[in-house]
PDB file of C-alpha atoms in Angstrom:
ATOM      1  CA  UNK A 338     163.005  10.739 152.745  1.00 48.00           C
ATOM      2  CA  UNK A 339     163.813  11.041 149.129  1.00 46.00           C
ATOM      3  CA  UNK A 340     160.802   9.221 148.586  1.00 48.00           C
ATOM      4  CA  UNK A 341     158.387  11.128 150.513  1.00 49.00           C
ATOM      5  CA  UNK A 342     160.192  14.277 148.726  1.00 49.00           C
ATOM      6  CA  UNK A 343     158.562  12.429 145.437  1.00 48.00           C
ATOM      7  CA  UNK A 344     155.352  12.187 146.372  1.00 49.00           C
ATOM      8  CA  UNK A 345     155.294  15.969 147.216  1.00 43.00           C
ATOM      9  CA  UNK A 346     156.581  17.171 144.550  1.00 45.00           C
ATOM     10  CA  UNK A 347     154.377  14.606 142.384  1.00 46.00           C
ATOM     11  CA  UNK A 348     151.366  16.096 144.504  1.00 47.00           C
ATOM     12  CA  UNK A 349     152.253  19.936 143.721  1.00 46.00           C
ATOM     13  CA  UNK A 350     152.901  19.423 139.873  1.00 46.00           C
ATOM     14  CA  UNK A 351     149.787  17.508 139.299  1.00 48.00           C
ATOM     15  CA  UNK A 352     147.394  20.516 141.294  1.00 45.00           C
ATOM     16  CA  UNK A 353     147.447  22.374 138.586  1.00 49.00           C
ATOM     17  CA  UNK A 354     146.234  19.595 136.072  1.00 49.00           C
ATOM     18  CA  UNK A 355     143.286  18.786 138.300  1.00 44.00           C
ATOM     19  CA  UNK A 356     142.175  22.547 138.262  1.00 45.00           C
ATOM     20  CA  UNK A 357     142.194  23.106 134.920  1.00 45.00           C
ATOM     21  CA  UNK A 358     139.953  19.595 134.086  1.00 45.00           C
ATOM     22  CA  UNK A 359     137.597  21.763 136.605  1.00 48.00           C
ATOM     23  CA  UNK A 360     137.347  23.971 133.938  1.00 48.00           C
ATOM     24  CA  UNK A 361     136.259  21.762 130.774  1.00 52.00           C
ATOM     25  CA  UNK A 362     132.386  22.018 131.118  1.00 49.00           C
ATOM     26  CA  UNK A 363     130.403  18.708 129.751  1.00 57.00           C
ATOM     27  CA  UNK A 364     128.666  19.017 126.380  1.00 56.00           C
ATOM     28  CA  UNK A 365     125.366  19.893 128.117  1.00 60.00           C
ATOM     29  CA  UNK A 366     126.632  23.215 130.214  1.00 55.00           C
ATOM     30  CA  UNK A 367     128.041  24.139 127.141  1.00 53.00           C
ATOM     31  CA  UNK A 368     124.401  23.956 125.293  1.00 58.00           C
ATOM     32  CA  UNK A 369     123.088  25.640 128.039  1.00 60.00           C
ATOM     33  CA  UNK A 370     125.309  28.507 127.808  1.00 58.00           C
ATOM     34  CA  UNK A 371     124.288  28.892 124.208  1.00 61.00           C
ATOM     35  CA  UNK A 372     120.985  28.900 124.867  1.00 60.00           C
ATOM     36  CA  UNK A 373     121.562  31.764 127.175  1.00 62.00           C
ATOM     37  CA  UNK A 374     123.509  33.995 124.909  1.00 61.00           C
ATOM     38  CA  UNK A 375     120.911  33.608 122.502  1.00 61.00           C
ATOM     39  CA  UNK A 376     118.123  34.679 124.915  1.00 59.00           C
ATOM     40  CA  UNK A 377     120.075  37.257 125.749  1.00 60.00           C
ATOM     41  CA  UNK A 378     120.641  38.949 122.181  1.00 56.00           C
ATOM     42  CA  UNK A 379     116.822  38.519 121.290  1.00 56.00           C
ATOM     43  CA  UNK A 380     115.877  40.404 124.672  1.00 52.00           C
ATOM     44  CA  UNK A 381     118.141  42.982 123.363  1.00 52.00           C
ATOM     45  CA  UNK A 382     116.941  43.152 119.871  1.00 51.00           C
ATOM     46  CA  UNK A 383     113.410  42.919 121.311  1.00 55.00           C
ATOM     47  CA  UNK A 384     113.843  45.995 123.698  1.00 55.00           C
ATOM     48  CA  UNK A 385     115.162  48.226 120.457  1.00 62.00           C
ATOM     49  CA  UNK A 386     112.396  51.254 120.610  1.00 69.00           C
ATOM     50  CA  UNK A 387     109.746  50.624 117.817  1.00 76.00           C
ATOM     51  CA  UNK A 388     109.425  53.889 115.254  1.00 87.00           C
ATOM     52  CA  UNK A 389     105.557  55.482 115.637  1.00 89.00           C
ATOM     53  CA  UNK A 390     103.756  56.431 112.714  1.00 94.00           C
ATOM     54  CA  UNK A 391     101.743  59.529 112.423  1.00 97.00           C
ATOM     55  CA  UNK A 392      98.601  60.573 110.520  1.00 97.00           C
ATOM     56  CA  UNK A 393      96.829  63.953 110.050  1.00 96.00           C
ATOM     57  CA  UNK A 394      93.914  64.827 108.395  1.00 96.00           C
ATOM     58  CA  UNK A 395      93.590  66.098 104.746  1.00 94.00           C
ATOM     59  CA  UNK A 396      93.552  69.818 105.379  1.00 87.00           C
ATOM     60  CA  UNK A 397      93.112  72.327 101.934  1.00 78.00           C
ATOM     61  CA  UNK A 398      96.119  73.567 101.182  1.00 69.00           C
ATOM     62  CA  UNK A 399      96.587  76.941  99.830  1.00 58.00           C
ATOM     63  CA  UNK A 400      93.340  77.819  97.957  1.00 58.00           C
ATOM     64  CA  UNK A 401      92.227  80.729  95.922  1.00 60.00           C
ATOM     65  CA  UNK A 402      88.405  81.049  97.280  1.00 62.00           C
ATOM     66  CA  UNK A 403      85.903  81.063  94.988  1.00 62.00           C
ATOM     67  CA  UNK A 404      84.588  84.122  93.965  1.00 65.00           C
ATOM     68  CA  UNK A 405      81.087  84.966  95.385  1.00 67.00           C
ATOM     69  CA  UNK A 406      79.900  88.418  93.582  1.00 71.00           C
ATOM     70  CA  UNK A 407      77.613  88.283  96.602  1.00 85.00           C
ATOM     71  CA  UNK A 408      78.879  86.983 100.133  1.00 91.00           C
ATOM     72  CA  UNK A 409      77.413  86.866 103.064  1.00 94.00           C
ATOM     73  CA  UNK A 410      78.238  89.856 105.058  1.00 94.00           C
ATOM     74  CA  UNK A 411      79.042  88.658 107.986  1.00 96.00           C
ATOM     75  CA  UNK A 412      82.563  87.779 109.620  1.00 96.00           C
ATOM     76  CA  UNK A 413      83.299  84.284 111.011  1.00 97.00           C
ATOM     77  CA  UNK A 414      85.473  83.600 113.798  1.00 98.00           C
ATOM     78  CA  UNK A 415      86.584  80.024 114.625  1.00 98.00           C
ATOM     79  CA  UNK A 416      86.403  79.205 117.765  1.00 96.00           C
ATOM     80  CA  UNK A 417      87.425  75.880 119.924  1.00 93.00           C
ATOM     81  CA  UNK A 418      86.576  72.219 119.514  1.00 96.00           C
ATOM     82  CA  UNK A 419      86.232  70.821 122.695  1.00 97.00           C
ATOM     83  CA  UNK A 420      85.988  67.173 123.197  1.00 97.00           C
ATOM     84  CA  UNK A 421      87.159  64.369 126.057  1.00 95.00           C
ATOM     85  CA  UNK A 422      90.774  63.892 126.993  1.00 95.00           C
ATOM     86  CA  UNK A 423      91.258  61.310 124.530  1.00 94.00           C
ATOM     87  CA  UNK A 424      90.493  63.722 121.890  1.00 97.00           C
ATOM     88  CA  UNK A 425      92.535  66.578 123.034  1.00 95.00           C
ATOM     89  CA  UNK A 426      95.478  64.275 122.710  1.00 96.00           C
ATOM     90  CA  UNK A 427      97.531  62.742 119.928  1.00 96.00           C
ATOM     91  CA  UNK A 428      96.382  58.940 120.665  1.00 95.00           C
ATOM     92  CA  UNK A 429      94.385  57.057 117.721  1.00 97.00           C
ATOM     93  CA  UNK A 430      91.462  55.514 119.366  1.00 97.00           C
ATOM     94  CA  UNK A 431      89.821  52.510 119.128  1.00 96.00           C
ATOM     95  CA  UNK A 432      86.653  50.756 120.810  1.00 95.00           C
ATOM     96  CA  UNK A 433      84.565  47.292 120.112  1.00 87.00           C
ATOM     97  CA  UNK A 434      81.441  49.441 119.920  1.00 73.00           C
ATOM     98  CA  UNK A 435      81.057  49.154 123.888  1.00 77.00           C
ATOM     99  CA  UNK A 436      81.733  51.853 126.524  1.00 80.00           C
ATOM    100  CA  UNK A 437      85.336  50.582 126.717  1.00 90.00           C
ATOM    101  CA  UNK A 438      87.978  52.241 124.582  1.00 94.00           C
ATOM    102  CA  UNK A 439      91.760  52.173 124.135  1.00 95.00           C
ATOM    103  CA  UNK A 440      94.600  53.452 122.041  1.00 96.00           C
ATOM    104  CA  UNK A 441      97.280  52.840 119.618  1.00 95.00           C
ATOM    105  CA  UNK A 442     100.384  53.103 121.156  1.00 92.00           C
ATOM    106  CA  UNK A 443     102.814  53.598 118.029  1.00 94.00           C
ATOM    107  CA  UNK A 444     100.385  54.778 115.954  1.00 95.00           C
ATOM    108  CA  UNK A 445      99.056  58.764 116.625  1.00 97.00           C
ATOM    109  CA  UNK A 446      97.902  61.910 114.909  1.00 97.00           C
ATOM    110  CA  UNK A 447     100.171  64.653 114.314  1.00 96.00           C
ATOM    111  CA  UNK A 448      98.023  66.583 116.426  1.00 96.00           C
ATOM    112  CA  UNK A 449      94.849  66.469 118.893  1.00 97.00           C
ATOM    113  CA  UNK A 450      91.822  66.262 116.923  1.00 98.00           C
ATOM    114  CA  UNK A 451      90.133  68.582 118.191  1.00 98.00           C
ATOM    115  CA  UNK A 452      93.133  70.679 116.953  1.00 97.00           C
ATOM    116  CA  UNK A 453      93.099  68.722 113.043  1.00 97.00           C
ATOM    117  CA  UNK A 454      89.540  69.272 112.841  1.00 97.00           C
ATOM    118  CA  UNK A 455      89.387  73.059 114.068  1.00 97.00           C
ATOM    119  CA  UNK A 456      91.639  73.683 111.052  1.00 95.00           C
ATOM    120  CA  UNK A 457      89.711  71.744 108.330  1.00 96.00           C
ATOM    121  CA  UNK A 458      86.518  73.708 109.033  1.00 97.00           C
ATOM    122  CA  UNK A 459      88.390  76.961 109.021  1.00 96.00           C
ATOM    123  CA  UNK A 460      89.699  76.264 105.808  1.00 94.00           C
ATOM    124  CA  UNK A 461      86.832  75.043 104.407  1.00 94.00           C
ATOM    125  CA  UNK A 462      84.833  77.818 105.037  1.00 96.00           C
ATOM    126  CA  UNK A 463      87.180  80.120 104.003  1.00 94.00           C
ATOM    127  CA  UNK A 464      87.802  78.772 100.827  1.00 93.00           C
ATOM    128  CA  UNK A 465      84.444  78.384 100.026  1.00 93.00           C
ATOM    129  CA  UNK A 466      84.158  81.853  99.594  1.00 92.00           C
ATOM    130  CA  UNK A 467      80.592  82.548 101.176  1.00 93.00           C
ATOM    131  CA  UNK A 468      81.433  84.589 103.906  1.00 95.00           C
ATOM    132  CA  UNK A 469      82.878  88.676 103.735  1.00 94.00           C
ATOM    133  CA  UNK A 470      85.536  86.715 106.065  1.00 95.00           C
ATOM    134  CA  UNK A 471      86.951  83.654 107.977  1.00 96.00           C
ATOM    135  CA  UNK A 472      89.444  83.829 110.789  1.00 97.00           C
ATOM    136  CA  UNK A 473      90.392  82.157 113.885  1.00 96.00           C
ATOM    137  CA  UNK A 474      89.081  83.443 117.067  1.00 94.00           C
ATOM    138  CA  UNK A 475      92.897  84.076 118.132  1.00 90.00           C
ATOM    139  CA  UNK A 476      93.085  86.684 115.730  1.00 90.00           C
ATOM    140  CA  UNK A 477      92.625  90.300 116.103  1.00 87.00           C
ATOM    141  CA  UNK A 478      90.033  90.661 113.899  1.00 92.00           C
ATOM    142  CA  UNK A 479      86.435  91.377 115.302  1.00 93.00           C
ATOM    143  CA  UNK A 480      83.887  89.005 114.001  1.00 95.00           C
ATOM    144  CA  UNK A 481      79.723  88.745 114.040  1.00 96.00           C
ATOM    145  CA  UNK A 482      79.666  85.486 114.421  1.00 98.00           C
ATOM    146  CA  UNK A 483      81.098  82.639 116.358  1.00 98.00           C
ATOM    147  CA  UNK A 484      80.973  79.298 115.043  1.00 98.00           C
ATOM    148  CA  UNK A 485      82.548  76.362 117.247  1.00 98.00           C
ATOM    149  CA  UNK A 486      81.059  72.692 118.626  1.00 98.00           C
ATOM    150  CA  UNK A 487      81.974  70.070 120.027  1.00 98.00           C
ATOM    151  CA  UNK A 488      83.426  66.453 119.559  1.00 98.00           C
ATOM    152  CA  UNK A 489      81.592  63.460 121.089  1.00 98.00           C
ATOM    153  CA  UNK A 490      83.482  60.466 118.828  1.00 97.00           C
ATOM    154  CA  UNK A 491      86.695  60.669 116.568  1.00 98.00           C
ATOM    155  CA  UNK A 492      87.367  56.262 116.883  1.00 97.00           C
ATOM    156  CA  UNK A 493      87.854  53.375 115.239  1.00 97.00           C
ATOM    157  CA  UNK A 494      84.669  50.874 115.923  1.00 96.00           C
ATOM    158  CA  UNK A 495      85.132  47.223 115.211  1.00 94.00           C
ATOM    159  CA  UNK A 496      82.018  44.712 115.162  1.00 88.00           C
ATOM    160  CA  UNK A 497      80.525  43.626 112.007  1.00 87.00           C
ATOM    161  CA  UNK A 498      82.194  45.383 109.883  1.00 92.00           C
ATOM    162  CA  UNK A 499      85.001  48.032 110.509  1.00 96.00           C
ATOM    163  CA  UNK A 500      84.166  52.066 110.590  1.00 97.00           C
ATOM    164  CA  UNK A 501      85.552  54.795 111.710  1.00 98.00           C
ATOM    165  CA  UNK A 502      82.983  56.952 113.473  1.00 97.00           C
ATOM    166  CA  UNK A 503      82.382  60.773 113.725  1.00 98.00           C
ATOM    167  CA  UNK A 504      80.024  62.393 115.762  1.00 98.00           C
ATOM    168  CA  UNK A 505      80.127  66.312 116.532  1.00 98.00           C
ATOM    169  CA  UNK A 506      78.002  69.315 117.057  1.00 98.00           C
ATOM    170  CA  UNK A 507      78.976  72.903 115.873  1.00 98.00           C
ATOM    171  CA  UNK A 508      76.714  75.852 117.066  1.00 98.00           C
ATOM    172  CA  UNK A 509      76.745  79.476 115.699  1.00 98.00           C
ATOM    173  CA  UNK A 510      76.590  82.541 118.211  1.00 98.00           C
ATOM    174  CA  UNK A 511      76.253  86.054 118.042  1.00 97.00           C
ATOM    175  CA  UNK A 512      78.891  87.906 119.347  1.00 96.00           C
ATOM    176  CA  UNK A 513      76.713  91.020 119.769  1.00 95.00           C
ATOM    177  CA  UNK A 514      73.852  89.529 121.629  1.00 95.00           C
ATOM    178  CA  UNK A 515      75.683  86.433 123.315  1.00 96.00           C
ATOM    179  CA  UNK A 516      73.270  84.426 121.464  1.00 97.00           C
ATOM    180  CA  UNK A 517      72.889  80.866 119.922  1.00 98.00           C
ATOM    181  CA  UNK A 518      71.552  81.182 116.968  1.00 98.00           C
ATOM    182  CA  UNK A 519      72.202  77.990 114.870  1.00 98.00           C
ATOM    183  CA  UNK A 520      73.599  74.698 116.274  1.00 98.00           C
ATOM    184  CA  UNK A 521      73.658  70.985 113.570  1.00 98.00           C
ATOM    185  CA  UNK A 522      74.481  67.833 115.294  1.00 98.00           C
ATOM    186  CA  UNK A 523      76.592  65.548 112.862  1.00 98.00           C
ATOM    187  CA  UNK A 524      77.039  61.346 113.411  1.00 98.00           C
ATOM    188  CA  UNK A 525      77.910  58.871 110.734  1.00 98.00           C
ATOM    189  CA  UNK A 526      80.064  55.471 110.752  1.00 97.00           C
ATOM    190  CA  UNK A 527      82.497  55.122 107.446  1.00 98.00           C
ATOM    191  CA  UNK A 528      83.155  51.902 106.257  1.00 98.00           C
ATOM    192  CA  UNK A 529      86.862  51.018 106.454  1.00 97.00           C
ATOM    193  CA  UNK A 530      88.314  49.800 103.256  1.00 96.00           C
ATOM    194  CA  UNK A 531      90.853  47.722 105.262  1.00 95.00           C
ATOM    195  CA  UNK A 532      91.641  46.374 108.876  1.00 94.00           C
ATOM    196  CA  UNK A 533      95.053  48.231 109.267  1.00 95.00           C
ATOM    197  CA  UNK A 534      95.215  51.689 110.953  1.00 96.00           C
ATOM    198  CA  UNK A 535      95.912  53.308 107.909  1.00 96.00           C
ATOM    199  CA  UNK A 536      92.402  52.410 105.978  1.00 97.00           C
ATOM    200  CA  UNK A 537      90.665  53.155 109.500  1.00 97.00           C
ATOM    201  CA  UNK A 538      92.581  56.588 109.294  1.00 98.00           C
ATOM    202  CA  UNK A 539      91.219  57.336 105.494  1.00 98.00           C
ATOM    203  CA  UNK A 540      88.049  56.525 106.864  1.00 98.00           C
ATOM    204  CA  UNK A 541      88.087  59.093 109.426  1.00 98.00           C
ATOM    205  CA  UNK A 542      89.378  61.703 106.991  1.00 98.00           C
ATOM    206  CA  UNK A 543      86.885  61.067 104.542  1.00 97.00           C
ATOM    207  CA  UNK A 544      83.805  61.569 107.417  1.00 98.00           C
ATOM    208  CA  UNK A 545      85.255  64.736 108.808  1.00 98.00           C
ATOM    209  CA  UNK A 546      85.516  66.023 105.523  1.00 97.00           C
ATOM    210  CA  UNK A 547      81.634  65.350 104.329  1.00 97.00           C
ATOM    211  CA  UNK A 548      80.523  66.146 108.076  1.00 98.00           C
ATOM    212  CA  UNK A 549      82.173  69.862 107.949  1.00 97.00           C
ATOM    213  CA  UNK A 550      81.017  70.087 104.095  1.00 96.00           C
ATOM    214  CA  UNK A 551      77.385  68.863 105.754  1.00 97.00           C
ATOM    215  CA  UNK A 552      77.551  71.564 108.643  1.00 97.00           C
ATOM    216  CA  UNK A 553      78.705  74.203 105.853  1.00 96.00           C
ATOM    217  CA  UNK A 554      75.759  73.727 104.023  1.00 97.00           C
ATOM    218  CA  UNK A 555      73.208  73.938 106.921  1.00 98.00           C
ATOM    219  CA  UNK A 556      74.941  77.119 107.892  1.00 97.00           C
ATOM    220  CA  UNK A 557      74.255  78.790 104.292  1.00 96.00           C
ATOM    221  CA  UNK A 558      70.899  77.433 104.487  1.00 96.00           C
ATOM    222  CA  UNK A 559      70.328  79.421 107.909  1.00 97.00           C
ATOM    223  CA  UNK A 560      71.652  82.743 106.652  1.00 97.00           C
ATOM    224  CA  UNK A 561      69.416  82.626 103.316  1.00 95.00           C
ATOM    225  CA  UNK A 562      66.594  82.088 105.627  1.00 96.00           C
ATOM    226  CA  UNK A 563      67.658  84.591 108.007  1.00 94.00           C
ATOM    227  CA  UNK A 564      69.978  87.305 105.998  1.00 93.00           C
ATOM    228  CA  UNK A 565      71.438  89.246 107.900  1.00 88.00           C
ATOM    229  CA  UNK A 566      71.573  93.204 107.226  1.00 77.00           C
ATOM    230  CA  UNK A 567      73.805  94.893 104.772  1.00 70.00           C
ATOM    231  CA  UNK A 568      76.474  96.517 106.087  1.00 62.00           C
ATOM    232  CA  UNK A 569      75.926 100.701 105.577  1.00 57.00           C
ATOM    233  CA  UNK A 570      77.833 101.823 102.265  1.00 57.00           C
TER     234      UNK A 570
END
């Protein structure tokens, strides 16, 4: 009896023993474990929300316009640019030169194009001083003339070399008659002085800039051929 009582006992003290060897894992779970926790903290560094980056175009600043002892006299109102989707939203662009086209996701304007570009041409012509006056078609004043367009291509191109392309088309009406009287159709490819987004941005800056100086220049060339009448003193 005693005995038995022994081997009992003996039985109960050593459970416990046998459970905890359950719990020493081999060298290789351990590894594996490892391996896991690792996996784990790159898939959470990885899933940290990358910054974006935003561009805008060079836009003159505060300018004194040039004196012209002899303007125009005629009132400008800018109007819309209209363009596709793409353009109307904040998304760089790029395409291969194809039909296909896709965009940047962390890099972006800091506003639709056809918003940046509405702006430089306003402020270009106003500061260039031509014109008795420049405003935007949202303000109150009443104008002659309506000048706005339209954008076909604001994109990065890639192929043998990399440009950034503009193409757009502003058109002049009169407000009076409901008339077009003037339209210029603008398309050239900059070079890009680099293959990151940055350099294609600079290139895109620099051809809106020289297309809207281009389109200026037709425009004064249409109202010396066509002046419009004085105003009545």
């Amino acid at each position: 009896m005693k005995r038995e009582n022994h081997q009992l006992m003996t039985k109960r003290t050593e459970l416990p023993r046998a459970r905890r060897e359950r719990l020493v894992f081999p060298p290789t779970t351990k590894i594996t474990l490892w391996l896991l926790a690792l996996a784990l903290g790159l898939a959470a560094g990885c899933g940290t929300a990358r910054p974006s980056k935003y561009y805008q175009l060079t836009v003159p600043g505060n300018i004194v316009p040039a004196v012209d002892s002899n303007p125009i006299p005629v009132t400008l109102l800018i109007g819309r640019l209209m363009g596709p989707a793409l353009y109307r939203e904040d998304q760089i662009v790029y395409s291969s030169g194809g039909e296909s086209m896709g965009t940047y996701e962390y890099q972006r304007w800091s506003e639709p194009p056809t918003e940046m570009i509405a702006e430089v041409i306003l402020r270009q012509f106003r500061a260039s001083g031509h014109y008795r006056g420049v405003y935007t078609l949202r303000s109150a004043i009443h104008g002659d003339f309506l000048l706005h367009g339209h954008l076909y291509d604001f994109k990065e191109v890639s192929g043998s070399a990399l440009v950034g392309r503009v193409t757009m088309e502003l058109e002049l009406r009169n407000i009076k008659t409901g008339t077009t009287v003037w339209t210029h159709f603008y398309t050239h490819d900059e070079p890009s002085n680099g293959k990151e987004v940055g350099a294609v941005v600079a290139a895109l800056d620099k051809n809106v800039q020289q297309g809207i100086a281009e389109c200026r220049a037709s425009l004064d060339q249409y109202f010396a051929e066509h002046p419009p009448a004085q105003p009545a003193p």
